[in-house]
Coordinates of C-alpha atoms in Angstrom, one line a residue:
Chain N
M30 CA 23.2 -95.9 -50.6
S31 CA 23.4 -93.5 -47.7
D32 CA 24.1 -94.5 -44.1
A33 CA 20.6 -93.2 -43.1
L34 CA 18.8 -96.2 -44.6
P35 CA 20.3 -98.9 -42.4
T36 CA 19.7 -96.7 -39.3
L37 CA 16.1 -96.2 -40.3
L38 CA 15.6 -99.9 -41.0
A39 CA 17.1 -100.8 -37.7
R40 CA 14.7 -98.4 -35.9
I41 CA 11.8 -99.8 -37.9
R42 CA 12.8 -103.3 -37.1
D43 CA 13.1 -102.5 -33.4
G44 CA 9.7 -100.9 -33.4
I45 CA 10.9 -97.5 -32.3
A46 CA 10.4 -95.7 -35.6
T47 CA 7.6 -93.4 -36.5
D48 CA 5.3 -93.9 -39.4
A49 CA 7.1 -90.9 -41.1
D50 CA 10.4 -92.9 -40.7
R51 CA 8.8 -95.9 -42.4
V52 CA 7.5 -93.7 -45.3
R53 CA 10.9 -92.1 -45.6
A54 CA 12.7 -95.5 -45.6
R55 CA 10.1 -96.8 -48.1
G56 CA 11.1 -94.0 -50.5
M57 CA 14.8 -94.7 -50.0
V58 CA 14.3 -98.5 -50.7
E59 CA 12.2 -97.8 -53.7
A60 CA 14.8 -95.6 -55.1
D61 CA 17.7 -97.9 -54.3
S62 CA 18.5 -100.0 -57.4
S63 CA 20.7 -102.4 -55.3
F64 CA 17.5 -104.0 -54.1
P65 CA 15.6 -106.5 -56.4
E66 CA 12.7 -104.9 -58.3
D67 CA 10.0 -106.9 -56.5
V68 CA 11.4 -106.1 -53.1
R69 CA 11.5 -102.4 -54.0
A70 CA 7.9 -102.6 -55.1
V71 CA 6.4 -104.1 -51.9
A72 CA 8.9 -103.5 -49.1
L73 CA 7.7 -101.3 -46.2
T74 CA 4.3 -100.6 -47.8
L75 CA 2.3 -102.1 -44.9
P76 CA 2.8 -100.7 -41.5
D77 CA 1.9 -104.0 -39.8
E78 CA 4.7 -105.8 -41.7
A79 CA 7.2 -102.9 -41.6
S80 CA 9.2 -104.5 -38.8
E81 CA 9.7 -107.8 -40.7
D82 CA 10.3 -106.0 -43.9
A83 CA 13.0 -103.9 -42.3
G84 CA 14.7 -107.0 -40.9
A85 CA 14.7 -108.6 -44.3
L86 CA 16.1 -105.5 -46.0
L87 CA 18.8 -105.3 -43.4
A88 CA 19.6 -108.9 -44.1
L89 CA 19.8 -108.1 -47.8
L90 CA 22.1 -105.3 -47.1
D91 CA 24.3 -107.6 -45.0
L92 CA 24.4 -110.1 -47.9
D93 CA 25.5 -107.6 -50.4
P94 CA 27.9 -109.6 -52.7
L95 CA 30.2 -106.6 -52.7
D96 CA 30.8 -107.0 -49.0
L97 CA 31.5 -110.8 -49.1
E98 CA 34.9 -112.3 -49.0
P99 CA 35.9 -114.0 -52.3
P100 CA 35.2 -117.7 -52.3
L101 CA 38.1 -120.1 -51.8
F102 CA 37.1 -122.6 -54.3
G103 CA 35.2 -120.7 -56.9
E104 CA 31.6 -119.6 -57.1
S105 CA 28.7 -121.9 -56.9
D106 CA 25.2 -120.3 -57.2
V107 CA 23.0 -123.0 -55.9
A108 CA 19.8 -121.0 -56.6
D109 CA 20.8 -120.6 -60.3
D110 CA 21.6 -124.3 -60.5
V111 CA 18.2 -125.3 -59.1
M112 CA 16.5 -122.8 -61.4
A113 CA 18.3 -124.3 -64.4
A114 CA 17.3 -127.9 -63.3
L115 CA 13.7 -126.8 -63.1
G116 CA 13.9 -125.2 -66.5
L117 CA 13.2 -121.8 -65.2
D118 CA 14.9 -118.5 -66.0
P119 CA 18.0 -118.4 -63.8
A120 CA 17.9 -114.6 -64.0
L121 CA 15.1 -114.5 -61.5
P122 CA 16.3 -113.2 -58.1
L123 CA 15.2 -116.4 -56.3
A124 CA 17.7 -116.2 -53.5
D125 CA 16.8 -112.7 -52.7
A126 CA 13.2 -113.5 -52.8
V127 CA 13.6 -116.5 -50.5
A128 CA 15.6 -114.4 -48.1
F129 CA 13.0 -111.7 -48.2
E130 CA 10.2 -114.1 -47.5
A131 CA 12.1 -115.9 -44.8
G132 CA 12.6 -112.7 -42.9
S133 CA 15.3 -112.0 -40.4
V134 CA 16.2 -113.9 -37.3
D135 CA 16.1 -111.5 -34.4
V136 CA 18.7 -113.0 -32.2
A137 CA 18.8 -110.1 -29.8
G138 CA 15.0 -110.2 -29.4
R139 CA 15.0 -113.9 -28.7
V140 CA 17.7 -113.5 -26.1
M141 CA 15.9 -110.6 -24.4
S142 CA 12.7 -112.5 -24.3
E143 CA 14.4 -115.5 -22.8
I144 CA 15.9 -113.5 -20.0
G145 CA 12.6 -111.7 -19.5
A146 CA 13.8 -108.2 -20.4
A147 CA 11.9 -105.8 -22.5
R148 CA 12.9 -105.7 -26.1
S149 CA 12.8 -101.9 -26.1
I150 CA 15.7 -101.5 -23.8
P151 CA 18.0 -99.3 -25.7
V152 CA 21.6 -100.5 -26.1
T153 CA 23.4 -97.2 -25.9
V154 CA 26.5 -95.8 -24.2
P155 CA 25.7 -95.2 -20.5
T156 CA 25.6 -91.6 -19.4
P157 CA 29.0 -90.7 -17.9
L158 CA 29.1 -90.4 -14.2
P159 CA 30.5 -87.3 -12.6
M160 CA 34.2 -86.8 -13.3
V161 CA 35.7 -87.9 -9.9
A162 CA 33.5 -91.0 -9.7
N163 CA 34.2 -91.8 -13.3
D164 CA 37.9 -91.9 -12.8
A165 CA 38.8 -95.5 -12.8
R166 CA 42.4 -94.9 -11.8
G167 CA 41.5 -94.0 -8.3
F168 CA 39.6 -91.8 -5.9
R169 CA 36.4 -93.8 -6.3
W170 CA 35.9 -93.3 -2.7
A171 CA 35.3 -89.6 -3.4
A172 CA 32.1 -90.5 -5.2
V173 CA 30.6 -91.6 -2.0
A174 CA 32.3 -89.2 0.3
N175 CA 30.9 -85.9 1.2
V176 CA 32.8 -82.6 0.9
T177 CA 33.8 -82.4 4.5
T178 CA 35.4 -85.9 4.3
I179 CA 37.3 -84.9 1.3
R180 CA 38.6 -81.7 2.9
W181 CA 39.8 -83.6 5.9
A182 CA 41.4 -86.2 3.8
A183 CA 43.3 -83.5 2.1
V184 CA 44.4 -82.0 5.4
A185 CA 45.6 -85.5 6.5
L186 CA 47.6 -85.9 3.4
A187 CA 49.2 -82.5 3.9
A188 CA 50.0 -83.4 7.5
A189 CA 51.7 -86.6 6.3
A190 CA 53.7 -84.7 3.8
L191 CA 54.9 -82.2 6.4
F192 CA 55.8 -85.1 8.8
A193 CA 57.9 -86.6 6.0
L194 CA 59.5 -83.3 5.5
I195 CA 60.3 -83.0 9.2
L196 CA 61.9 -86.5 9.2
G197 CA 63.9 -85.5 6.2
R198 CA 65.1 -82.4 8.0
G199 CA 66.1 -84.5 11.0
E200 CA 68.3 -86.6 8.9
I201 CA 70.1 -83.8 7.3
G202 CA 73.3 -83.1 9.1
G203 CA 73.2 -86.4 11.0
G204 CA 76.1 -88.3 12.3
E205 CA 76.9 -89.9 9.0
E206 CA 77.6 -86.5 7.4
A207 CA 81.2 -86.4 6.1
E208 CA 83.5 -84.2 8.2
H209 CA 85.9 -82.1 6.3
L210 CA 89.1 -82.0 8.2
V211 CA 91.7 -79.3 7.4
F212 CA 94.9 -80.2 9.2
A213 CA 97.3 -77.8 10.8
Q214 CA 100.6 -77.7 9.1
A215 CA 104.0 -78.1 10.8
G216 CA 104.8 -74.4 10.8
D217 CA 101.5 -73.5 12.3
V218 CA 101.5 -75.6 15.5
V219 CA 103.5 -74.6 18.5
V220 CA 104.1 -77.2 21.2
E221 CA 104.9 -75.2 24.4
D222 CA 105.1 -77.8 27.1
L223 CA 105.6 -81.4 26.9
S224 CA 106.0 -84.1 29.5
Y225 CA 105.2 -87.8 29.5
A226 CA 105.4 -90.8 31.7
E227 CA 108.2 -93.3 31.7
G228 CA 108.0 -95.9 28.9
V229 CA 106.0 -93.6 26.7
Q230 CA 107.5 -92.7 23.4
V231 CA 106.5 -89.3 21.9
A232 CA 107.4 -87.8 18.6
Q233 CA 106.3 -85.0 16.4
L234 CA 105.7 -86.3 12.9
E235 CA 104.7 -84.9 9.7
G236 CA 102.0 -86.6 7.7
A237 CA 102.3 -87.4 4.0
D238 CA 100.3 -84.3 3.2
G239 CA 102.2 -82.0 5.6
A240 CA 100.0 -82.3 8.7
V241 CA 101.7 -82.2 12.0
I242 CA 101.0 -85.3 14.1
L243 CA 101.8 -85.8 17.8
W244 CA 102.7 -89.4 18.0
V245 CA 102.3 -91.0 21.4
D246 CA 103.0 -94.7 22.0
D247 CA 102.1 -95.3 25.6
G248 CA 102.9 -99.0 25.4
D249 CA 99.4 -100.1 26.6
V250 CA 97.7 -102.6 24.3
Chain U
M4 CA 33.7 -83.8 14.6
A5 CA 36.1 -84.7 17.4
T6 CA 38.2 -86.5 14.8
C7 CA 38.3 -83.4 12.7
R8 CA 39.5 -81.3 15.7
R9 CA 42.2 -83.8 16.4
L10 CA 43.4 -83.7 12.8
L11 CA 43.4 -79.9 12.9
A12 CA 45.5 -79.9 16.1
I13 CA 48.0 -82.3 14.6
F14 CA 48.3 -80.3 11.4
T15 CA 48.8 -77.1 13.3
L16 CA 51.5 -78.7 15.5
L17 CA 53.4 -80.1 12.5
L18 CA 53.2 -76.7 10.7
A19 CA 54.7 -75.0 13.7
M20 CA 57.5 -77.5 13.9
V21 CA 58.4 -76.9 10.3
V22 CA 58.3 -73.1 10.5
S23 CA 60.2 -72.9 13.8
P24 CA 63.9 -73.9 14.2
L25 CA 63.8 -77.6 14.9
S26 CA 66.5 -78.0 17.5
S27 CA 66.3 -74.7 19.3
P28 CA 65.2 -75.0 22.9
A29 CA 63.6 -71.6 22.7
W30 CA 61.6 -72.4 19.5
A31 CA 58.7 -70.2 20.6
D32 CA 61.0 -67.1 20.8
P33 CA 61.2 -64.6 17.9
P34 CA 64.2 -65.4 15.6
Q35 CA 66.1 -62.3 16.7
Q36 CA 66.0 -63.4 20.4
V37 CA 67.1 -66.9 19.5
V38 CA 70.2 -65.6 17.6
A39 CA 71.1 -63.3 20.5
K40 CA 70.9 -66.1 23.0
S41 CA 73.0 -68.4 20.8
T42 CA 75.6 -65.6 20.4
Q43 CA 75.8 -65.1 24.1
A44 CA 76.2 -68.8 24.8
T45 CA 79.1 -69.2 22.5
A46 CA 80.8 -65.8 22.8
G47 CA 84.4 -66.2 23.8
K48 CA 84.3 -69.9 23.7
V49 CA 86.0 -72.5 21.5
R50 CA 84.3 -75.6 20.3
L51 CA 86.8 -78.5 20.4
E52 CA 85.7 -81.3 18.1
I53 CA 87.2 -84.6 18.8
L54 CA 87.1 -87.7 16.7
V55 CA 88.2 -91.1 18.0
V56 CA 89.4 -93.1 15.0
H57 CA 90.8 -96.6 14.9
G58 CA 93.5 -96.9 12.3
T59 CA 94.4 -100.4 11.0
P60 CA 96.9 -101.7 8.5
T61 CA 94.0 -103.0 6.3
G62 CA 90.4 -102.2 5.9
T63 CA 88.2 -99.5 4.5
V64 CA 88.2 -95.8 5.1
D65 CA 85.2 -94.2 6.9
P66 CA 83.9 -91.4 4.6
R67 CA 83.9 -89.1 7.6
V68 CA 87.7 -89.2 7.9
R69 CA 88.7 -89.6 4.3
D70 CA 91.0 -86.6 4.7
L71 CA 92.9 -88.5 7.3
A72 CA 94.0 -91.4 5.2
P73 CA 96.6 -89.6 3.1
Q74 CA 98.4 -88.3 6.2
F75 CA 99.0 -91.8 7.6
A76 CA 99.7 -93.6 4.3
G77 CA 103.4 -93.9 5.3
M78 CA 102.7 -95.3 8.8
N79 CA 101.2 -98.6 7.7
L80 CA 97.7 -97.4 8.5
R81 CA 95.2 -97.8 5.6
G82 CA 91.9 -98.6 7.3
F83 CA 90.1 -95.9 9.3
K84 CA 87.0 -96.4 11.4
V85 CA 85.4 -93.7 13.5
L86 CA 84.7 -95.0 17.0
D87 CA 83.3 -91.9 18.5
S88 CA 82.7 -88.2 17.8
Q89 CA 82.4 -85.6 20.6
S90 CA 82.7 -81.9 21.0
L91 CA 83.4 -79.6 24.0
L92 CA 82.4 -76.0 24.2
L93 CA 85.0 -74.4 26.4
G94 CA 85.8 -70.9 27.6
D95 CA 89.2 -69.8 28.9
G96 CA 90.3 -71.9 31.7
Q97 CA 87.5 -74.4 31.3
S98 CA 88.2 -78.1 30.8
G99 CA 86.5 -81.3 29.7
S100 CA 87.3 -84.9 29.0
V101 CA 86.7 -87.4 26.3
S102 CA 86.8 -91.2 26.8
L103 CA 89.0 -93.1 24.3
A104 CA 89.1 -96.8 23.7
G105 CA 91.1 -99.1 25.8
G106 CA 90.4 -97.4 29.1
R107 CA 92.1 -94.2 28.1
K108 CA 90.8 -90.7 28.5
L109 CA 91.8 -87.3 27.0
E110 CA 91.5 -84.3 29.2
L111 CA 91.4 -81.0 27.4
Q112 CA 91.6 -77.5 28.8
L113 CA 91.3 -74.2 26.9
V114 CA 94.1 -72.1 28.2
S115 CA 93.6 -69.1 26.0
R116 CA 92.7 -68.1 22.5
T117 CA 93.6 -65.5 20.0
A118 CA 92.2 -64.6 16.6
Q119 CA 94.7 -67.0 15.0
A120 CA 94.9 -70.0 17.4
A121 CA 93.6 -71.6 20.5
K122 CA 96.0 -72.7 23.2
V123 CA 94.9 -76.1 24.5
R124 CA 96.3 -78.3 27.3
I125 CA 96.1 -82.0 26.4
Q126 CA 96.5 -84.7 28.9
L127 CA 96.3 -88.4 28.0
M128 CA 95.3 -90.6 30.9
S129 CA 95.4 -94.3 31.1
G130 CA 93.3 -95.2 34.1
A131 CA 94.6 -93.0 36.9
Q132 CA 98.1 -92.7 35.3
K133 CA 99.0 -89.6 33.3
K134 CA 100.8 -90.7 30.1
L135 CA 101.2 -87.3 28.4
D136 CA 100.8 -83.7 29.3
T137 CA 101.4 -81.0 26.7
T138 CA 100.1 -77.6 25.7
V139 CA 99.7 -76.9 22.0
S140 CA 98.6 -73.9 20.0
I141 CA 96.1 -75.2 17.5
P142 CA 95.4 -72.9 14.5
R143 CA 91.8 -71.7 14.3
N144 CA 89.5 -74.2 12.5
R145 CA 92.4 -76.6 11.9
A146 CA 92.7 -80.2 13.1
F147 CA 95.6 -81.4 15.2
P148 CA 95.9 -85.2 15.4
V149 CA 97.2 -87.0 18.4
A150 CA 98.0 -90.5 17.3
G151 CA 99.8 -93.6 18.3
P152 CA 98.3 -95.4 21.3
P153 CA 98.0 -99.1 20.4
Y154 CA 94.5 -100.6 20.2
E155 CA 93.3 -103.9 18.8
G156 CA 96.0 -104.5 16.1
G157 CA 96.1 -100.8 15.1
R158 CA 96.5 -97.4 16.5
L159 CA 94.2 -94.8 18.0
I160 CA 94.1 -91.5 16.1
V161 CA 92.4 -88.5 17.8
P162 CA 92.1 -85.4 15.6
I163 CA 91.3 -82.3 17.7
T164 CA 89.8 -79.4 15.8
A165 CA 89.4 -75.9 17.4
R166 CA 86.5 -74.1 15.9
Y167 CA 85.4 -70.6 16.8

């Protein structure tokens, strides 16, 4: 069975198919051996009943035994049992015939009628909105903004970026930057004059790494 | 529309600030003129950079003076905190002063300079009393520490760097 048949049947059921579609579907059903003989003989022959026929055929397709899950506790064909109890030939496709006569239950149509909506409303994927407005991650405001607003928003963003850059530049070389001290060595420093007050102790020391240090202890705490 | 004009003005101002030297007082001048003025202002002068550091027997080392710590490892000073950082731009014969902690003051005078060293007169004052008066040749771009005045359980350390 091709995929075209269910599509055609759905269109016929929904009343949006042409008569040519019905004829085409009728031919496909008639040639499809998976349907019962009596169904193939009469289905979709009358345009007035085409919608109900299509629903029933779709129901038959959905009840295809090949698509059903295997039963948990073995098979029980109630229809065959009833036929056997009545002394009739159980080979008759009673279940299929009952399902065909019962037609389909158009749940969607009932719901639509309950809420007052037209049955012909197509359930299709909405047409995509323009790219910017369709971007759910952000910039939805752009969908309602005009071009001038967007341009000035871009300018404002650029200004903010430049401002941040300026602030960054201001911090470079700030007071917390590490000073690199290179100390004069003992042989490089010449102390020419030296005088100090009474009680002050002065000494020329050499640091652990060779730096010359003028040590002054003025006694004041 | 008025908002748009204001935004444009702000944007233009920010752009100009980025393109121009940020801290130059003559930021509207062409770059060549700015360099020339800067050269004239510092020609023949020595920039004395003075750090006021509090050395203590314990504590952490301020990253800015991490080079100082090894020099004083044998003097029971292991914590170093920068209290102040100043600089003086001096020509020959010019002088300036730097306040230290504990009511002290350091008066510095550039006596002369050569290509190798700057001769600097250093006076340590405590109030009105002169505690020390010395003249030292500090090698160019080298630091010369004056240390020892007691201060809050530690010692003051004043590295003086002559840059030019």
